[in-house]
């Protein structure tokens, strides 16, 4: 019979029996109850866990009934009941309901008050199982448990003499802190109590007479509780000193139990680059032992003696406390991590090959760091029981170190990165000092800890620290000549990064565990992704490139995948890097004889397990004949990993597919190889363009496979190829002269093959929307010049498929199709096709109404591109296009864009761009129709509200640009419409008050856009615009944000341009306002800015598009002087007008302009004179 069903039947019988019992003082009742408890405890319910026959409700009912039958006066039965609670909840993994929890926790609390102290450990053990995953439901009991004199607080105090009772209370408190998804966290009051208790426990020394293993269990529970506390949310424990105290104890316990290490740590770590007294003090360090020492240190003997006979309590630690962790944590004495020749030879060889100094962590230079029990001592040094206890102690010490690392990982997740950056010197190695012991960092653990799990844990922590630190590390720089007087922070950070590379490469060549080796390579990938190599001296990537290449052929598939991930990070890091370019151009490795560097990893100095494949899959592309030493070895390697079969079949448990040539590489390896290819094409396209046809065949092979993941990565590779071609053909692309563009004929051939291949099937594969999305992105990467020369059937295919997919039910597919249409409407051969533009417009407007924000965002972007096409056609094509384009469709586009301007910011930014283009496109034939009156007014008011609103600066910048675009249309009634006054007022307010200078620049450009004086309306409106520009110019250097200073020159140039533009348009009725503005000190300030603008030109950054529009009249300083002369002539002509009733103001303005022109001429003379 099934053991699981036996346990279920036994449980049901006992439950039925318990329900039939009634409390009694009869001795037979106590005996029967004791037997029932024994029967329930003796069963192994973990066997029946998978069947699920035992319901959690039944477990709760049984425990509640048992608690009613056991009076607190019967302490032996109370202990049995507590053991039963712990046993059932642990083995059945049951989270009791709130009613059961309340009854049993109340019972346990009363037991702690009533029963004798010798029962309290078992009661707390049961309570810890009850509150596991139920902490937020225990709010009613918190005052009694965690209050000022709470039970758990009192028992967990370091003054508690019973260490087992202290451990049980800390463990129970830890389970209370366990965060549960969907439930509220503990109140801050009780969270603070728990935090202080855990921290105090970790900072307290081991009490005298307490066994090491028991103390390790206490530390592990405190660390687990601290981890639960941190996982509950963002850091909120208190002051910065609390974080420093926690990091200090975590760093202490990261090295806990390493023999030969006498660690002295400060109580608090401070976020300051100041040396602290942590390290290896020479006075207190133990003398290094020789490998042949016949006796062991006294500390080891004492620990052995104290830990005898108390190991049976280790199983009662509490619920789900890593009880299943493997027993053999440590490596054998003769492993690679020993201080013997193999480790030393590997380090020495690596140092010589890479040009780095030898490791400061070697056993020869730093014997204190090396565990004395790992120095080749003989097995007879300990007796069998003694050696077993030592192994058990090392196991528990390793668990403490691992728990400290896990806790540190939680700290990284809940504390802001910028806060943790101040503590980096305590955990990240600096440049090795000369004659000083190395600092203890995470890399010390990765290199020296005997436990593979602990080493892997330290690497995970280091990866988490590195992830997202690109902005912080961007301050590193060591390319300049080193300074002698002081070392800047940038040089210190650069030295730390170099030391990180060196130590991680040491760990790479020394590591023997495949799982830990995978973490080493992943950590290197995180490092590469965040390091600013362009600001560092070359060489780091070269050393890494040399060391990682053999691991691509490692036996373990995870190592191979992580190696490819690292290569992908290298080719995508700040690409293109000159150093990486040279590495990629180096010839590939030849088949090396066994034992030679480059032929195998340091861990596999025997013959490489994978020989060069001689067979080729029939589906693989035919690569051109080239020597194996040809360029871009990485490209050929990745292509072979994707398509060619491997000759061995014993190392990997599964493969991604079977071809006629044999099994292919496992799917993770093939997918990672495809990603590396995509990164390579994206960052170093000139190296891949010679194999364009072969890469197209490779992508076609991937698209023909049945695995959707392989198909998806094949499509992404095609997209990167297309994008690389487009970037080469862009006018602004700075293509190196040594690399030629891909010929247009080859591009046309490439896309003809692609569109006639399996890509069309991927576009129609509705079962895999991600593949359809990627295929749409691929179509959008076609070179416009090549698309125009593709066969008609290929063009029709692309357009038809994209138009159809814009109505897909999947939002991702629809968004990609709409975006692709937004690219196609810019193609020269399609933008003049009225039918295509109309079809695309209808599809885009339909998507703009979608409920998905992502679809609406892409549709708004495409609508902006479509309206850009309308403006281009208006300026370059005959009026036939405007006449043929539907007026009703134009009206619909204007209404839809106005409605979208009230959407989310990512939709709004492109919607206002489209509105500006549409208002610019409107012709008199449109404006004469009453149906356009209200949409026109609504659109202008929507733009005005956006400019004045609280949207993001990008949206407000686009709104200012859209208003300026609308002002270019001479057909709009700018001077008479009511909305024009609001538009000018909004721009005038922004140009003087907006904190963002780029928005100010664009608003000033829009204010100077109208070409006629009548567009500015009344003299009052004209004066408002003038005063706004003048005031903004006088305060153009005032800002609260230091980063805005880089746009000051561009802002002043645009403001000066606007003032000169208004002077060239002003009329006699405007002179009063202009004269009062230019009189007095303000006139002197404005004149100084104008002189500088005219004579020195503008530093254009952010306002270049506007300044270039007027390049013909004021591109050069001499042309601007001529403009001033024209303004003077025009103003003097106004003096001859007898209607001019403001002659004094006019004379003031004329005098101001004449003085400005005179100052400019003097400046030119001073600059051109020989003495100047």
XYZ file of C-alpha atoms in Angstrom, residues 162-509:
348
model
C 19.491 29.915 28.029
C 20.993 30.036 24.517
C 18.443 27.594 23.102
C 15.557 29.690 24.404
C 17.223 32.771 22.957
C 17.654 31.061 19.607
C 14.020 29.927 19.522
C 12.725 33.405 20.271
C 14.934 35.002 17.602
C 13.795 32.375 15.121
C 10.156 33.040 15.981
C 10.695 36.776 15.572
C 12.289 36.140 12.184
C 9.254 34.202 10.987
C 7.036 37.062 12.138
C 8.983 39.394 9.813
C 8.533 37.187 6.760
C 6.814 39.366 4.119
C 3.691 37.912 2.508
C 2.554 39.090 -0.897
C -0.750 40.919 -0.782
C -0.688 41.433 2.993
C 0.367 44.563 4.889
C 3.751 44.708 6.528
C 4.360 44.983 10.237
C 3.832 48.350 11.896
C 6.944 50.518 12.006
C 6.986 50.289 15.800
C 7.342 46.511 15.803
C 9.576 46.482 12.722
C 11.954 48.696 14.657
C 11.877 46.294 17.617
C 12.719 43.370 15.365
C 15.508 45.255 13.598
C 17.149 46.272 16.869
C 16.833 42.747 18.229
C 18.448 41.166 15.162
C 21.209 43.764 15.084
C 21.899 43.411 18.813
C 22.040 39.639 18.466
C 24.555 39.901 15.649
C 26.703 42.395 17.520
C 26.775 40.387 20.756
C 29.726 38.066 21.391
C 29.364 34.357 21.941
C 28.502 33.709 25.584
C 31.047 31.677 27.553
C 30.431 27.955 27.508
C 28.118 27.996 24.479
C 28.848 25.519 21.748
C 29.996 26.930 18.433
C 27.330 25.093 16.448
C 24.513 26.358 18.679
C 25.835 29.889 18.379
C 25.990 29.472 14.597
C 22.302 28.501 14.628
C 21.496 31.664 16.605
C 23.434 33.812 14.165
C 21.778 32.170 11.200
C 18.307 32.838 12.619
C 19.181 36.486 13.273
C 20.538 36.883 9.742
C 17.471 35.190 8.296
C 15.238 37.520 10.297
C 17.201 40.545 9.110
C 16.806 39.314 5.542
C 13.036 38.975 5.983
C 12.950 42.463 7.491
C 14.811 43.912 4.497
C 12.702 42.047 1.952
C 9.571 43.761 3.252
C 10.314 46.968 1.334
C 12.572 49.973 0.983
C 15.064 50.760 3.712
C 13.299 52.454 6.595
C 15.166 51.241 9.655
C 16.249 54.675 10.777
C 19.335 56.795 10.527
C 22.331 56.366 8.297
C 24.218 54.967 11.273
C 21.780 52.039 11.425
C 22.725 51.130 7.875
C 26.405 51.485 8.691
C 26.007 49.276 11.770
C 24.197 46.627 9.755
C 26.809 46.640 6.997
C 29.569 46.357 9.605
C 28.112 43.202 11.157
C 27.323 41.727 7.750
C 30.892 42.218 6.634
C 32.080 40.630 9.866
C 29.986 37.512 9.341
C 30.913 37.219 5.668
C 34.281 36.006 6.974
C 32.951 34.138 9.998
C 34.779 30.936 10.841
C 37.630 31.245 8.339
C 40.568 29.785 10.252
C 43.738 31.793 10.266
C 41.758 35.020 9.928
C 41.680 37.409 12.867
C 39.186 40.029 11.699
C 38.810 43.370 13.466
C 35.795 45.385 12.348
C 34.485 48.818 13.369
C 31.065 49.001 14.945
C 29.813 51.248 12.158
C 30.793 51.653 8.507
C 30.523 55.233 7.319
C 29.973 56.268 3.695
C 33.234 58.160 3.433
C 36.459 57.341 1.541
C 38.432 57.287 4.791
C 40.620 54.384 5.908
C 39.109 52.354 8.713
C 40.727 49.908 11.011
C 39.367 46.774 9.416
C 41.832 44.366 7.996
C 44.491 41.985 9.248
C 46.387 43.506 12.186
C 49.904 42.175 12.248
C 50.115 42.109 16.027
C 47.090 39.845 16.480
C 47.404 37.628 13.444
C 48.041 33.991 14.100
C 51.343 32.608 12.979
C 51.028 30.620 9.773
C 51.304 26.893 10.170
C 53.409 24.705 7.997
C 51.610 21.951 6.095
C 53.404 19.275 8.098
C 52.565 20.652 11.558
C 51.665 17.555 13.659
C 49.312 19.370 16.055
C 46.322 21.615 15.488
C 45.700 25.112 16.904
C 44.297 25.424 20.391
C 41.192 27.156 19.106
C 40.283 24.124 17.036
C 40.694 21.796 19.980
C 38.498 23.969 22.201
C 35.775 24.150 19.595
C 35.828 20.398 19.242
C 35.501 19.897 22.961
C 32.613 22.352 23.328
C 30.546 20.944 20.512
C 30.431 17.363 21.794
C 27.118 15.709 22.518
C 24.684 18.534 21.709
C 24.153 18.006 18.000
C 20.695 16.476 18.449
C 19.112 19.908 18.962
C 20.025 21.116 15.508
C 16.937 19.569 13.945
C 14.537 21.685 16.009
C 15.529 24.951 14.453
C 12.084 25.825 13.194
C 10.026 25.653 10.092
C 11.637 25.748 6.627
C 15.119 26.711 7.828
C 17.234 25.359 4.989
C 17.086 21.943 6.425
C 17.703 20.345 3.074
C 21.045 21.982 2.432
C 23.674 19.590 1.249
C 26.096 18.349 3.853
C 29.331 18.528 1.896
C 29.929 22.230 1.513
C 33.689 22.141 1.495
C 36.003 21.023 -1.241
C 38.480 18.202 -0.674
C 41.855 19.179 0.672
C 43.597 18.444 -2.579
C 41.282 20.575 -4.687
C 42.232 23.496 -6.863
C 41.664 25.904 -3.972
C 44.513 24.398 -1.950
C 47.718 26.302 -1.530
C 49.620 23.800 -3.606
C 51.234 24.061 -6.956
C 48.256 24.015 -9.267
C 46.625 27.133 -7.820
C 49.908 28.948 -7.634
C 50.876 27.930 -11.143
C 47.537 29.111 -12.499
C 47.881 32.483 -10.812
C 51.464 32.925 -11.896
C 50.778 31.925 -15.468
C 47.766 34.230 -15.655
C 49.702 37.143 -14.228
C 52.501 36.703 -16.732
C 50.158 36.353 -19.678
C 47.877 39.239 -18.759
C 50.468 41.718 -17.652
C 48.960 42.134 -14.195
C 50.879 41.841 -10.941
C 50.621 38.558 -9.097
C 47.679 38.011 -6.793
C 47.897 39.496 -3.313
C 45.720 36.631 -2.133
C 48.121 33.787 -2.791
C 49.020 31.576 0.137
C 52.679 32.451 -0.169
C 52.224 36.210 0.233
C 49.313 36.126 2.666
C 49.396 33.001 4.839
C 47.030 34.524 7.409
C 44.191 34.448 4.930
C 44.649 30.806 4.092
C 42.823 28.363 6.364
C 45.253 26.282 8.343
C 43.049 23.196 8.042
C 43.327 23.419 4.267
C 47.111 23.377 4.130
C 47.519 19.738 3.323
C 47.228 18.359 6.853
C 46.920 14.591 6.972
C 43.669 12.809 7.711
C 45.182 11.195 10.790
C 45.523 14.587 12.443
C 41.970 14.201 13.844
C 40.237 11.185 15.173
C 37.086 10.124 13.334
C 34.549 11.708 15.751
C 36.761 14.731 16.088
C 37.069 15.181 12.331
C 33.310 14.750 11.908
C 32.569 17.484 14.411
C 35.050 19.781 12.691
C 33.366 19.188 9.345
C 29.967 19.847 10.886
C 31.217 23.050 12.482
C 32.691 24.226 9.171
C 29.346 23.488 7.517
C 27.444 25.648 10.020
C 30.026 28.422 9.788
C 29.665 28.373 6.003
C 25.902 28.686 6.437
C 26.422 31.785 8.567
C 28.659 33.319 5.911
C 26.137 32.484 3.206
C 23.276 33.941 5.266
C 25.267 37.148 5.738
C 25.753 37.394 1.978
C 22.053 36.773 1.333
C 21.232 39.476 3.844
C 23.619 41.859 2.115
C 21.882 41.037 -1.168
C 18.596 42.141 0.418
C 20.254 45.348 1.583
C 21.278 46.100 -1.991
C 17.729 45.569 -3.205
C 16.068 47.830 -0.622
C 18.616 50.653 -0.340
C 19.091 53.250 -3.063
C 22.138 52.757 -5.245
C 23.473 56.242 -4.636
C 23.454 55.566 -0.881
C 25.345 52.286 -1.260
C 27.996 53.866 -3.481
C 29.447 55.522 -0.403
C 30.126 52.105 1.129
C 31.867 50.630 -1.915
C 35.400 50.995 -0.491
C 34.431 48.565 2.291
C 33.352 45.805 -0.099
C 35.065 46.457 -3.431
C 38.851 45.999 -3.704
C 41.041 49.002 -4.314
C 44.410 48.960 -6.047
C 46.733 46.606 -4.119
C 49.067 48.475 -1.835
C 52.793 47.842 -1.738
C 53.912 46.164 1.474
C 50.468 46.251 3.094
C 48.050 43.362 3.603
C 45.111 43.290 1.201
C 41.787 44.621 2.376
C 39.004 42.156 3.039
C 36.363 42.493 0.337
C 33.853 40.408 -1.551
C 36.646 39.314 -3.863
C 38.522 37.891 -0.883
C 35.595 35.542 -0.337
C 35.328 34.692 -4.029
C 39.003 33.777 -4.095
C 39.576 32.212 -0.697
C 36.412 30.812 0.865
C 36.488 26.974 0.920
C 32.735 26.652 0.298
C 31.601 26.857 -3.348
C 28.175 28.114 -2.267
C 29.677 30.961 -0.276
C 31.954 31.896 -3.149
C 28.963 31.927 -5.482
C 27.020 34.022 -2.968
C 29.746 36.654 -2.832
C 29.731 36.856 -6.611
C 25.960 37.294 -6.637
C 26.306 40.179 -4.191
C 29.035 41.752 -6.306
C 26.864 41.407 -9.410
C 23.990 43.136 -7.619
C 26.296 45.973 -6.576
C 27.540 46.409 -10.127
C 24.115 46.239 -11.731
C 22.756 49.709 -12.380
C 25.983 51.459 -11.343
C 26.920 52.725 -14.812
C 26.330 56.360 -13.936
C 28.454 56.104 -10.798
C 31.276 54.260 -12.557
C 31.248 56.748 -15.430
C 33.275 59.060 -13.167
C 36.263 56.709 -13.408
C 39.114 57.860 -15.627
C 42.797 57.055 -15.885
C 43.636 58.016 -19.464
C 45.374 61.259 -18.470
C 48.846 61.605 -16.997
C 48.765 60.615 -13.296
C 49.068 63.466 -10.852
C 51.783 63.443 -8.235
C 50.349 65.854 -5.663
C 47.050 64.093 -5.046
C 44.917 61.284 -6.417
C 41.524 62.408 -7.719
C 38.445 60.322 -7.103
C 38.219 59.422 -10.792
C 41.675 57.813 -10.648
C 40.831 55.971 -7.412
C 37.662 54.592 -8.951
C 39.543 53.570 -12.085
C 42.141 51.732 -9.994
C 39.324 49.914 -8.187
C 37.841 48.822 -11.512
C 41.189 47.497 -12.659
C 41.542 45.551 -9.427
C 38.046 44.144 -9.934
C 39.050 42.877 -13.368
C 42.243 41.367 -12.015
C 40.641 39.573 -9.073
C 37.706 38.252 -11.077
C 40.079 36.850 -13.670
C 42.021 35.174 -10.866
C 38.761 33.641 -9.667
C 38.000 32.570 -13.224
C 41.193 30.589 -13.704
